[in-house]
């Protein structure tokens, strides 16, 4: 009790409370801008803490880290663009609700779930620190592999009515994550001689292209986010909050998932987000299907990702093993301020540890309340013309992608991944499954190889491994059986011919990847890509056969495609309009990319925003092109001033 009182008294000092507030608002801003992310914010703020005491320093850092997963739902719900990888699952149902005129309800549910999840995570941290060390030390490498494999098994749920596509998309995502230098053998895998690819495909660029560009194409064709002219009200926000309170068992379960899995090193926020979403999808409850605007699909991941912060601090404080990437940066702050993770954090520095719990809890409360107050003006963005929104969002996506490596290849990769995302959306291949495979692949490969090195194949007989792998297989089989029983009453499906071409091309790609890995990669670097590409070849071949049979039945008059079929919320209407929107977005991205390279990102964003708004035909007096362009320029200038990172010299300046 004395330690708690000491921590409260120390944190009650005005400067430390001010630092906590500053961290919260910095985190809200960082989370709301796609492509920036919590890692950027954490790395940015650590140098500012050098002259602070430990209480003020960690109030600032944890204040920022605790709430960037609260505000990252703003672009996720409004634009279908995840503000960070932790909001990728929220996109599916949150953006679908916004398109139905329920943006305010989605915000209310999201922020209230984030508040409860964040406070829950802080309480778990307070209760678990003394006992968590022996539990985490008990887990072995095979157990970590089984946990990741269990997370991957939710792809059958994410695929809705077509589980084979979900599994194939996950395998494709895993293949994509193997690009680069292998961590184990140092082998060069599918880099095509490009140094840019040695570190793999940047996750920020992949997620912005996969989710952001396809949704912007749809937005451009719709004309606005919200299909009707309903004015968002606080009643919608209250409805979302009531949804969260009615679903309190789901909130607590997903908060537990976030805090407990957040305490397991290597299980990142993107992983536990999808696990929580898959858990909720098992019992969809009343209302729309998952992926089509079910509020539970917003509540579940938002509860989990805010509870993660408290959970990931557990191994960081207990024995110096970061529970997430942001915690690895936070360990640097421990060193700067003379703190040693381990027993000292529960002894002589116990008050600092308790102050961290206080900071996380208060930050989540302040962040959620701030966002709730801003719900109505934020939801009004859903009624703004796409001619204004699309250029603004594209600037953040393209410039955010360019910040990854400051290379022209960032633009090339963004457009290529965007084209893949557009094709997957048109053909009803779940992008969420691809994303889950991409983020889980490195952990699965690392744990698999380490387990194999230590004990051969004997690790498959360990009890926890058997239980988790059994649950994974059972979940996939159960979903597949449900699909088989319902296949005759599934209703409309996408046209089979494009589906057949895509699955056949994927089969060829998988076979080529298998042969490449088997012939040119060392055993250590090739074994897991071989397993993955083999599974992908098998799954895509099964999809090809299944689609060919459906095509045959259609030609015999047994089934006809329906133009606007949306089996699980992932397939947009196809045709000339959709193609026009996709090409327009890719063209706008390329134009902005060329401008950034020629004249620099500040001048490029100003010219692009003003010109694109005029070209797309916006006549709104409330959002004239010049004001939008100046606002965008100021935002990027402020980020440049804070980050102090050098940008490449524009090509025109190099010439002259």
XYZ file of C-alpha atoms in Angstrom:
656
model
C 0.000 0.000 0.000
C 2.881 2.367 0.780
C 4.276 1.760 -2.700
C 0.922 2.576 -4.304
C 0.569 5.798 -2.290
C 4.133 6.778 -3.175
C 3.452 6.221 -6.891
C 0.196 8.229 -6.761
C 1.875 11.132 -4.953
C 4.762 11.147 -7.427
C 2.436 11.060 -10.437
C 0.233 13.847 -8.979
C 2.966 16.414 -9.607
C 1.871 18.900 -12.299
C 4.826 18.364 -14.653
C 4.377 14.597 -14.688
C 0.644 14.907 -15.328
C 1.447 17.367 -18.114
C 3.837 14.835 -19.657
C 1.150 12.170 -19.452
C -1.324 14.445 -21.244
C 1.291 15.372 -23.856
C 1.957 11.686 -24.479
C -1.749 10.951 -24.864
C -2.323 13.673 -27.447
C 0.865 12.740 -29.311
C -0.348 9.130 -29.419
C -3.776 10.158 -30.711
C -2.194 12.157 -33.531
C 0.330 9.445 -34.441
C -2.364 6.753 -34.477
C -4.703 8.768 -36.669
C -2.159 9.238 -39.480
C -1.826 6.084 -41.632
C 1.716 4.831 -42.082
C 3.223 6.511 -38.999
C 2.542 4.045 -36.186
C 3.491 3.721 -32.542
C 7.093 2.708 -33.243
C 7.712 6.051 -34.929
C 6.170 7.919 -32.009
C 8.083 5.949 -29.390
C 11.406 6.439 -31.177
C 10.591 10.134 -31.608
C 9.816 10.778 -27.936
C 12.644 8.862 -26.230
C 15.296 11.544 -26.942
C 12.959 14.114 -25.365
C 13.040 12.208 -22.053
C 16.816 12.365 -21.475
C 16.569 15.222 -18.965
C 13.407 13.961 -17.260
C 13.062 11.791 -14.187
C 11.800 8.224 -14.627
C 8.217 9.049 -13.594
C 7.806 11.864 -16.123
C 9.659 9.970 -18.858
C 7.538 6.847 -18.683
C 4.353 8.892 -18.264
C 5.153 10.533 -21.614
C 6.167 7.297 -23.371
C 3.388 5.068 -22.036
C 0.820 7.827 -22.500
C 1.662 7.815 -26.200
C 1.988 4.040 -26.551
C -1.291 3.317 -24.784
C -3.592 5.338 -27.035
C -2.225 5.143 -30.589
C -4.320 1.974 -30.955
C -7.363 4.041 -29.926
C -7.087 6.735 -32.579
C -5.916 4.396 -35.350
C -9.578 3.445 -35.736
C -10.342 6.906 -37.181
C -8.925 6.184 -40.668
C -9.863 2.503 -40.321
C -13.570 3.260 -39.861
C -13.844 6.284 -42.117
C -11.613 5.291 -45.025
C -10.945 1.566 -44.649
C -7.250 2.423 -44.152
C -5.744 1.050 -40.915
C -3.930 3.793 -39.022
C -1.590 1.039 -37.805
C -1.361 -2.731 -38.171
C -3.385 -3.029 -34.971
C -6.482 -1.619 -36.711
C -6.463 -3.990 -39.691
C -9.162 -6.210 -38.186
C -11.303 -3.186 -37.269
C -11.419 -2.176 -40.935
C -13.633 -5.099 -41.926
C -16.729 -4.223 -39.910
C -15.942 -0.646 -38.864
C -15.682 0.668 -42.418
C -18.724 -1.371 -43.450
C -20.697 0.367 -40.668
C -19.493 3.788 -41.859
C -20.706 3.040 -45.376
C -24.145 2.265 -43.921
C -24.292 5.615 -42.113
C -23.272 4.123 -38.734
C -19.861 5.779 -38.362
C -20.828 7.403 -35.050
C -22.026 4.059 -33.677
C -18.781 2.391 -34.767
C -16.739 5.123 -33.087
C -18.751 4.852 -29.873
C -18.304 1.085 -29.735
C -14.622 1.319 -30.623
C -13.645 3.944 -28.080
C -15.647 2.505 -25.200
C -14.211 -0.957 -25.893
C -10.725 0.572 -26.070
C -11.240 2.258 -22.709
C -12.353 -0.931 -20.988
C -9.628 -2.979 -22.664
C -6.904 -0.512 -21.753
C -7.910 -0.312 -18.101
C -8.273 -4.110 -18.007
C -4.737 -4.480 -19.371
C -3.387 -2.126 -16.711
C -5.093 -4.132 -13.967
C -3.735 -7.372 -15.402
C -0.265 -5.838 -15.400
C -0.640 -4.824 -11.758
C -1.818 -8.292 -10.733
C 0.449 -10.399 -12.938
C 3.915 -8.935 -12.545
C 4.805 -10.946 -9.405
C 3.682 -14.289 -10.880
C 4.241 -13.880 -14.623
C 7.961 -14.609 -14.757
C 7.738 -18.338 -13.930
C 4.783 -18.788 -16.287
C 6.494 -17.187 -19.274
C 9.743 -19.016 -18.515
C 7.804 -22.278 -18.501
C 6.737 -21.807 -22.123
C 9.164 -23.327 -24.614
C 9.769 -22.627 -28.289
C 7.306 -25.328 -29.487
C 4.603 -23.736 -27.326
C 5.163 -20.392 -29.026
C 4.872 -22.115 -32.418
C 1.598 -23.733 -31.388
C 0.209 -20.389 -30.190
C 1.020 -18.794 -33.557
C -0.430 -21.787 -35.432
C -3.628 -21.451 -33.419
C -3.770 -17.785 -34.412
C -3.347 -18.753 -38.060
C -6.249 -21.208 -37.845
C -8.735 -18.340 -37.580
C -8.310 -17.670 -41.311
C -11.027 -20.240 -42.019
C -13.377 -18.006 -40.039
C -12.134 -14.843 -41.701
C -12.928 -16.370 -45.115
C -16.603 -16.722 -44.267
C -18.338 -18.991 -46.740
C -15.164 -20.038 -48.596
C -12.574 -21.398 -46.112
C -10.280 -22.786 -48.823
C -9.719 -19.275 -50.117
C -8.919 -18.076 -46.625
C -6.291 -20.756 -46.088
C -4.786 -20.152 -49.539
C -4.654 -16.394 -48.963
C -2.914 -16.977 -45.624
C -0.313 -19.201 -47.295
C 0.242 -16.517 -49.940
C 0.758 -13.949 -47.191
C 3.288 -16.233 -45.526
C 5.181 -16.654 -48.803
C 5.304 -12.862 -49.119
C 6.806 -12.512 -45.654
C 9.695 -14.862 -46.570
C 11.078 -12.360 -49.098
C 14.478 -11.075 -47.935
C 17.539 -12.418 -46.180
C 16.803 -15.457 -44.061
C 17.545 -14.828 -40.367
C 18.746 -18.376 -39.774
C 21.016 -19.181 -42.718
C 21.471 -15.693 -44.185
C 20.206 -16.915 -47.551
C 18.863 -14.557 -50.205
C 15.197 -15.437 -50.808
C 13.296 -13.959 -53.768
C 15.016 -10.561 -53.656
C 15.828 -10.554 -57.399
C 19.117 -8.824 -56.702
C 17.464 -5.816 -55.007
C 19.116 -4.627 -51.796
C 15.803 -2.942 -50.983
C 14.254 -6.376 -50.384
C 16.967 -7.701 -48.076
C 14.947 -6.680 -44.999
C 11.758 -8.138 -46.482
C 8.579 -6.414 -47.610
C 7.908 -3.451 -45.263
C 4.781 -4.221 -43.273
C 3.623 -0.591 -43.363
C 3.729 -0.504 -47.165
C 2.034 -3.902 -47.442
C -0.858 -2.944 -45.179
C -1.357 0.481 -46.752
C -1.466 -1.069 -50.220
C -3.522 -4.106 -49.281
C -6.271 -2.294 -47.388
C -5.960 1.395 -48.239
C -5.873 1.610 -52.027
C -8.750 -0.836 -52.747
C -11.028 0.992 -50.312
C -10.148 4.359 -51.822
C -11.116 3.008 -55.248
C -14.535 2.012 -53.891
C -14.875 5.369 -52.137
C -14.108 7.219 -55.362
C -16.858 5.338 -57.181
C -19.415 5.829 -54.377
C -18.831 9.569 -54.118
C -18.695 9.610 -50.299
C -18.103 7.224 -47.410
C -21.704 7.247 -46.240
C -24.359 6.194 -48.687
C -27.142 8.402 -47.270
C -27.394 11.945 -45.995
C -28.132 11.118 -42.367
C -26.460 13.609 -40.019
C -24.358 11.782 -37.390
C -25.584 12.440 -33.853
C -24.457 11.638 -30.353
C -27.301 9.146 -30.193
C -25.276 6.971 -32.569
C -22.319 7.246 -30.242
C -24.466 6.293 -27.266
C -25.796 3.336 -29.222
C -22.223 2.166 -29.835
C -21.406 2.533 -26.147
C -24.504 0.550 -25.227
C -23.456 -2.135 -27.720
C -20.162 -2.416 -25.861
C -21.871 -2.648 -22.467
C -24.294 -5.301 -23.762
C -21.354 -7.283 -25.079
C -19.405 -7.032 -21.813
C -18.553 -10.770 -21.732
C -16.971 -10.421 -25.197
C -15.112 -7.283 -24.086
C -13.653 -9.048 -21.060
C -12.716 -12.179 -23.013
C -10.992 -10.200 -25.757
C -9.290 -7.954 -23.206
C -7.963 -11.111 -21.574
C -6.767 -12.354 -24.980
C -4.983 -9.058 -25.576
C -3.307 -8.813 -22.190
C -2.322 -12.487 -21.899
C -1.064 -12.951 -25.470
C 0.544 -9.517 -25.286
C 2.679 -10.931 -22.492
C 4.039 -13.643 -24.802
C 7.136 -12.315 -26.623
C 6.786 -12.467 -30.393
C 2.989 -12.448 -30.483
C 2.491 -8.927 -31.801
C -0.548 -6.689 -31.867
C -1.452 -7.683 -35.427
C -1.601 -11.333 -34.356
C -3.705 -10.962 -31.217
C -6.014 -8.532 -33.041
C -6.981 -11.223 -35.538
C -7.206 -13.869 -32.818
C -9.699 -11.682 -30.936
C -11.621 -11.018 -34.154
C -11.711 -14.738 -34.957
C -12.914 -15.496 -31.435
C -15.820 -13.069 -31.871
C -16.597 -14.445 -35.338
C -17.294 -17.871 -33.851
C -20.460 -16.419 -32.293
C -21.558 -13.566 -34.574
C -24.786 -12.922 -32.696
C -27.666 -10.907 -34.185
C -27.208 -8.394 -36.948
C -25.146 -8.428 -40.158
C -22.574 -11.065 -40.959
C -18.987 -10.476 -39.915
C -17.318 -8.291 -42.514
C -20.600 -6.582 -43.404
C -20.976 -4.241 -40.419
C -21.331 -6.401 -37.290
C -20.529 -4.225 -34.276
C -18.953 -7.202 -32.486
C -16.282 -7.133 -35.186
C -15.322 -3.659 -33.938
C -15.607 -4.336 -30.221
C -13.468 -7.494 -30.168
C -10.222 -6.244 -31.763
C -10.422 -2.834 -30.088
C -10.752 -4.456 -26.659
C -7.750 -6.674 -27.369
C -5.329 -4.195 -28.893
C -5.643 -1.672 -26.056
C -5.263 -4.375 -23.405
C -2.073 -5.469 -25.147
C 0.008 -2.582 -23.798
C -0.340 -3.718 -20.205
C 0.301 -7.322 -21.139
C 3.414 -6.625 -23.207
C 4.939 -4.700 -20.296
C 4.842 -7.845 -18.143
C 7.823 -9.693 -19.708
C 9.561 -6.358 -20.331
C 9.513 -5.432 -16.655
C 9.802 -8.955 -15.258
C 12.928 -10.113 -17.071
C 13.824 -7.693 -19.826
C 12.292 -9.560 -22.751
C 10.192 -7.137 -24.832
C 6.640 -8.319 -25.361
C 6.308 -6.253 -28.557
C 8.354 -4.129 -30.942
C 7.452 -0.929 -29.089
C 8.556 -2.526 -25.832
C 11.985 -3.203 -27.333
C 12.319 0.552 -27.853
C 11.036 1.143 -24.327
C 13.861 -1.060 -23.009
C 16.232 1.581 -24.343
C 14.478 4.101 -22.115
C 15.004 1.751 -19.164
C 18.748 1.899 -19.798
C 18.723 5.687 -20.238
C 17.037 6.149 -16.871
C 19.066 3.558 -15.002
C 16.315 0.986 -14.545
C 17.154 -2.717 -14.682
C 14.277 -5.093 -15.562
C 13.867 -7.900 -13.073
C 13.615 -8.096 -9.290
C 14.619 -4.455 -8.821
C 11.437 -3.353 -10.592
C 9.472 -5.101 -7.841
C 11.830 -3.925 -5.102
C 13.572 -0.591 -4.902
C 11.907 0.667 -8.114
C 8.449 -0.718 -7.313
C 6.954 2.788 -7.179
C 8.084 3.429 -10.766
C 6.461 0.141 -11.813
C 3.172 1.120 -10.159
C 3.373 4.542 -11.831
C 3.498 2.721 -15.187
C 0.244 0.963 -14.329
C -1.234 4.339 -13.358
C -0.026 5.923 -16.621
C -1.544 3.196 -18.813
C -4.907 3.294 -17.048
C -5.236 7.091 -16.996
C -3.970 7.434 -20.579
C -6.631 5.056 -21.862
C -9.364 6.926 -19.985
C -8.238 10.342 -21.259
C -7.703 9.063 -24.800
C -11.077 7.353 -25.048
C -12.976 10.317 -23.577
C -11.195 12.720 -25.945
C -12.090 10.596 -28.934
C -15.682 10.172 -27.752
C -16.059 13.951 -27.504
C -14.796 14.241 -31.076
C -17.015 11.451 -32.393
C -19.636 13.684 -33.995
C -17.236 15.942 -35.938
C -15.207 12.894 -36.959
C -18.298 11.053 -38.162
C -19.255 14.079 -40.269
C -16.223 13.333 -42.422
C -18.278 10.421 -43.763
C -20.456 12.940 -45.632
C -17.559 14.829 -47.261
C -17.175 14.403 -51.023
C -14.792 11.684 -52.186
C -13.232 14.274 -54.497
C -11.853 15.946 -51.359
C -11.161 12.906 -49.187
C -9.407 10.690 -51.732
C -6.543 13.119 -52.562
C -6.007 13.873 -48.862
C -5.857 10.207 -47.838
C -3.656 9.287 -50.803
C -1.069 11.850 -49.689
C -0.800 10.201 -46.266
C -0.660 6.722 -47.777
C 1.950 7.516 -50.428
C 4.148 9.741 -48.251
C 3.745 7.311 -45.341
C 4.942 4.476 -47.571
C 7.876 6.589 -48.792
C 8.978 7.250 -45.203
C 9.656 3.537 -44.778
C 12.939 3.443 -46.715
C 13.010 6.771 -48.583
C 13.319 4.798 -51.819
C 11.468 5.013 -55.120
C 10.883 1.281 -54.723
C 8.536 2.095 -51.825
C 6.169 3.578 -54.419
C 6.560 0.592 -56.746
C 5.805 -1.871 -53.952
C 2.821 0.176 -52.741
C 1.243 0.141 -56.204
C 1.942 -3.578 -56.738
C 0.497 -4.576 -53.364
C -2.419 -2.222 -53.995
C -3.133 -3.986 -57.288
C -3.033 -7.348 -55.499
C -5.446 -6.015 -52.872
C -7.812 -4.729 -55.548
C -7.769 -8.088 -57.334
C -8.394 -9.963 -54.064
C -11.302 -7.689 -53.228
C -12.874 -8.142 -56.667
C -12.476 -11.935 -56.595
C -13.569 -12.415 -52.962
C -10.160 -13.561 -51.716
C -9.985 -12.363 -48.079
C -7.279 -9.763 -47.620
C -7.517 -10.206 -43.864
C -6.267 -13.797 -44.192
C -3.336 -12.619 -46.331
C -2.483 -10.018 -43.660
C -2.612 -12.597 -40.877
C -0.328 -14.974 -42.776
C 2.085 -12.120 -43.470
C 2.455 -11.087 -39.828
C 2.529 -14.629 -38.420
C 4.924 -16.121 -40.973
C 8.245 -14.936 -39.457
C 7.306 -16.116 -35.970
C 6.057 -19.475 -37.250
C 9.247 -20.069 -39.233
C 11.539 -19.024 -36.397
C 9.782 -21.137 -33.769
C 9.443 -24.086 -36.144
C 13.145 -24.173 -36.996
C 14.301 -23.661 -33.407
C 11.992 -26.424 -32.194
C 13.238 -28.733 -34.953
C 16.889 -27.956 -34.117
C 16.393 -28.644 -30.423
C 14.372 -31.859 -30.511
C 13.761 -32.944 -34.095
C 10.116 -33.904 -34.573
C 9.654 -34.960 -30.936
C 8.370 -31.507 -30.015
C 5.087 -32.362 -31.737
C 4.271 -34.727 -28.845
C 4.447 -32.084 -26.105
C 1.081 -31.687 -24.293
C 0.436 -27.964 -24.841
C 1.509 -28.267 -28.474
C -0.894 -31.160 -29.030
C -3.772 -29.262 -27.410
C -3.262 -26.038 -29.374
C -2.601 -27.751 -32.705
C -5.635 -29.964 -32.101
C -7.802 -26.916 -31.488
C -6.413 -25.333 -34.666
C -7.251 -28.364 -36.800
C -10.659 -28.752 -35.159
C -11.538 -25.118 -35.895
C -10.614 -25.432 -39.573
C -12.436 -28.759 -39.948
C -15.530 -27.418 -38.216
C -15.708 -24.395 -40.502
C -15.104 -26.546 -43.578
C -17.851 -28.982 -42.593
C -20.250 -26.091 -42.031
C -19.396 -24.772 -45.486
C -19.974 -28.191 -47.105
C -23.385 -28.474 -45.449
C -24.387 -24.982 -46.550
C -22.824 -24.928 -50.019
C -26.118 -25.564 -51.773
C -27.792 -22.639 -50.036
C -24.933 -20.136 -50.158
C -26.684 -17.980 -52.710
C -24.750 -15.787 -55.081
C -21.051 -16.335 -55.758
C -18.530 -14.368 -57.814
C -18.265 -15.202 -61.523
C -16.292 -18.447 -61.738
C -14.147 -17.762 -64.812
C -11.973 -14.955 -63.297
C -11.789 -17.009 -60.106
C -10.524 -20.000 -62.091
C -7.841 -17.900 -63.800
C -6.684 -16.466 -60.452
C -6.516 -19.825 -58.662
C -4.721 -21.439 -61.605
C -2.157 -18.635 -61.667
C -1.699 -19.041 -57.929
C -1.069 -22.768 -58.388
C 1.677 -22.029 -60.928
C 3.190 -19.421 -58.584
C 3.173 -21.865 -55.661
C 4.843 -24.621 -57.693
C 7.514 -22.178 -58.897
C 8.140 -21.053 -55.311
C 8.415 -24.676 -54.148
C 10.927 -25.563 -56.866
C 12.982 -22.433 -56.184
C 13.112 -23.100 -52.450
C 13.967 -26.773 -52.951
C 16.739 -26.239 -55.526
C 18.486 -22.983 -54.598
C 17.827 -22.362 -50.878
C 19.821 -24.041 -48.067
C 17.816 -26.496 -45.975
C 17.429 -24.067 -43.065
C 16.183 -21.289 -45.338
C 14.066 -23.478 -47.614
C 12.228 -25.947 -45.398
C 9.434 -23.646 -44.231
C 8.922 -21.890 -47.594
C 8.697 -25.368 -49.144
C 6.030 -26.431 -46.652
C 4.110 -23.186 -47.191
C 4.306 -23.220 -50.985
C 3.356 -26.907 -51.038
C 0.242 -26.192 -48.989
C -0.534 -23.191 -51.198
C -0.209 -25.320 -54.353
C -2.540 -27.960 -52.910
C -5.140 -25.436 -51.731
C -5.138 -23.379 -54.933
C -5.407 -26.562 -57.002
C -8.442 -27.599 -54.938
C -9.966 -24.154 -55.486
C -9.306 -24.449 -59.236
C -11.051 -27.832 -59.381
C -13.945 -26.553 -57.279
C -14.319 -23.446 -59.459
C -14.062 -25.464 -62.687
C -16.917 -27.678 -61.510
C -18.969 -24.589 -60.669
C -18.216 -23.141 -64.102
C -19.357 -26.396 -65.690
C -22.609 -26.352 -63.702
C -23.183 -22.732 -64.666
C -22.784 -23.512 -68.357
C -25.217 -26.366 -67.957
C -27.724 -23.943 -66.473
C -27.388 -25.040 -62.860
C -25.988 -21.789 -61.472
C -25.672 -18.221 -62.655
C -23.468 -15.522 -61.197
C -25.037 -12.497 -59.595
C -23.365 -9.179 -60.270
C -23.596 -7.736 -56.763
C -22.955 -10.862 -54.707
C -21.170 -10.164 -51.434
C -20.750 -13.492 -49.618
C -18.597 -12.172 -46.771
C -18.137 -8.466 -47.298
C -14.850 -8.800 -49.172
C -16.064 -8.724 -52.771
C -16.922 -5.418 -54.359
C -19.116 -5.161 -57.463
C -17.028 -5.881 -60.506
C -17.230 -4.434 -63.979
C -16.256 -1.284 -65.802
C -16.953 1.046 -62.862
C -14.778 -0.932 -60.458
C -11.951 -1.123 -62.994
C -12.204 2.618 -63.594
C -11.919 3.320 -59.864
C -8.942 0.987 -59.429
C -7.052 2.524 -62.357
C -7.827 6.047 -61.143
C -6.381 5.354 -57.685
C -3.254 3.710 -59.103
C -2.828 6.649 -61.484
C -3.156 9.204 -58.666
C -0.583 7.301 -56.584
C 1.872 7.267 -59.472
C 1.383 10.990 -60.130
C 2.063 11.846 -56.486
C 5.063 9.488 -56.394
C 6.629 11.216 -59.403
C 5.983 14.650 -57.860
C 7.590 13.600 -54.559
C 10.697 12.378 -56.358
C 10.900 15.486 -58.574
C 10.133 18.376 -56.207
C 10.101 16.898 -52.700
C 7.260 15.723 -50.477
C 6.145 19.141 -49.156
C 5.774 20.850 -52.501
C 4.411 17.645 -54.033
C 1.608 17.258 -51.477
C 0.548 20.886 -51.935
C 0.462 20.663 -55.731
C -1.131 17.213 -55.751
C -3.942 17.905 -53.271
C -4.979 21.149 -54.952
C -4.746 19.719 -58.457
C -6.405 16.372 -57.677
C -9.381 17.980 -55.928
C -9.949 20.222 -58.931
C -9.470 17.344 -61.381
C -11.941 15.124 -59.522
C -14.550 17.834 -59.719
C -15.105 19.025 -56.161
C -17.249 22.162 -56.023
C -17.723 22.272 -52.244
C -17.170 25.780 -50.904
C -16.527 24.365 -47.478
C -13.446 22.502 -48.650
C -11.779 24.564 -51.369
C -8.683 22.962 -52.889
C -6.322 25.681 -51.646
C -7.344 25.295 -47.987
C -7.038 21.491 -48.173
C -3.615 21.767 -49.829
C -2.293 24.277 -47.278
C -3.589 22.156 -44.381
C -1.848 19.059 -45.726
C 1.370 21.011 -46.216
C 1.278 22.263 -42.614
C 0.678 18.756 -41.238
C 3.683 17.309 -43.056
C 5.850 20.310 -42.155
C 5.062 19.823 -38.447
C 5.909 16.109 -38.662
C 9.188 16.969 -40.378
C 10.031 19.484 -37.666
C 9.357 16.960 -34.905
C 11.029 13.999 -36.578
C 14.112 15.892 -37.817
C 14.790 13.131 -40.322
C 16.575 13.942 -43.587
C 14.618 13.472 -46.799
C 16.313 12.586 -50.095
C 17.173 15.547 -52.298
C 14.496 15.971 -55.018
C 15.620 15.058 -58.511
C 15.104 18.566 -59.888
C 17.369 20.024 -57.191
C 20.018 17.436 -58.042
C 19.869 18.515 -61.697
C 20.028 22.257 -61.039
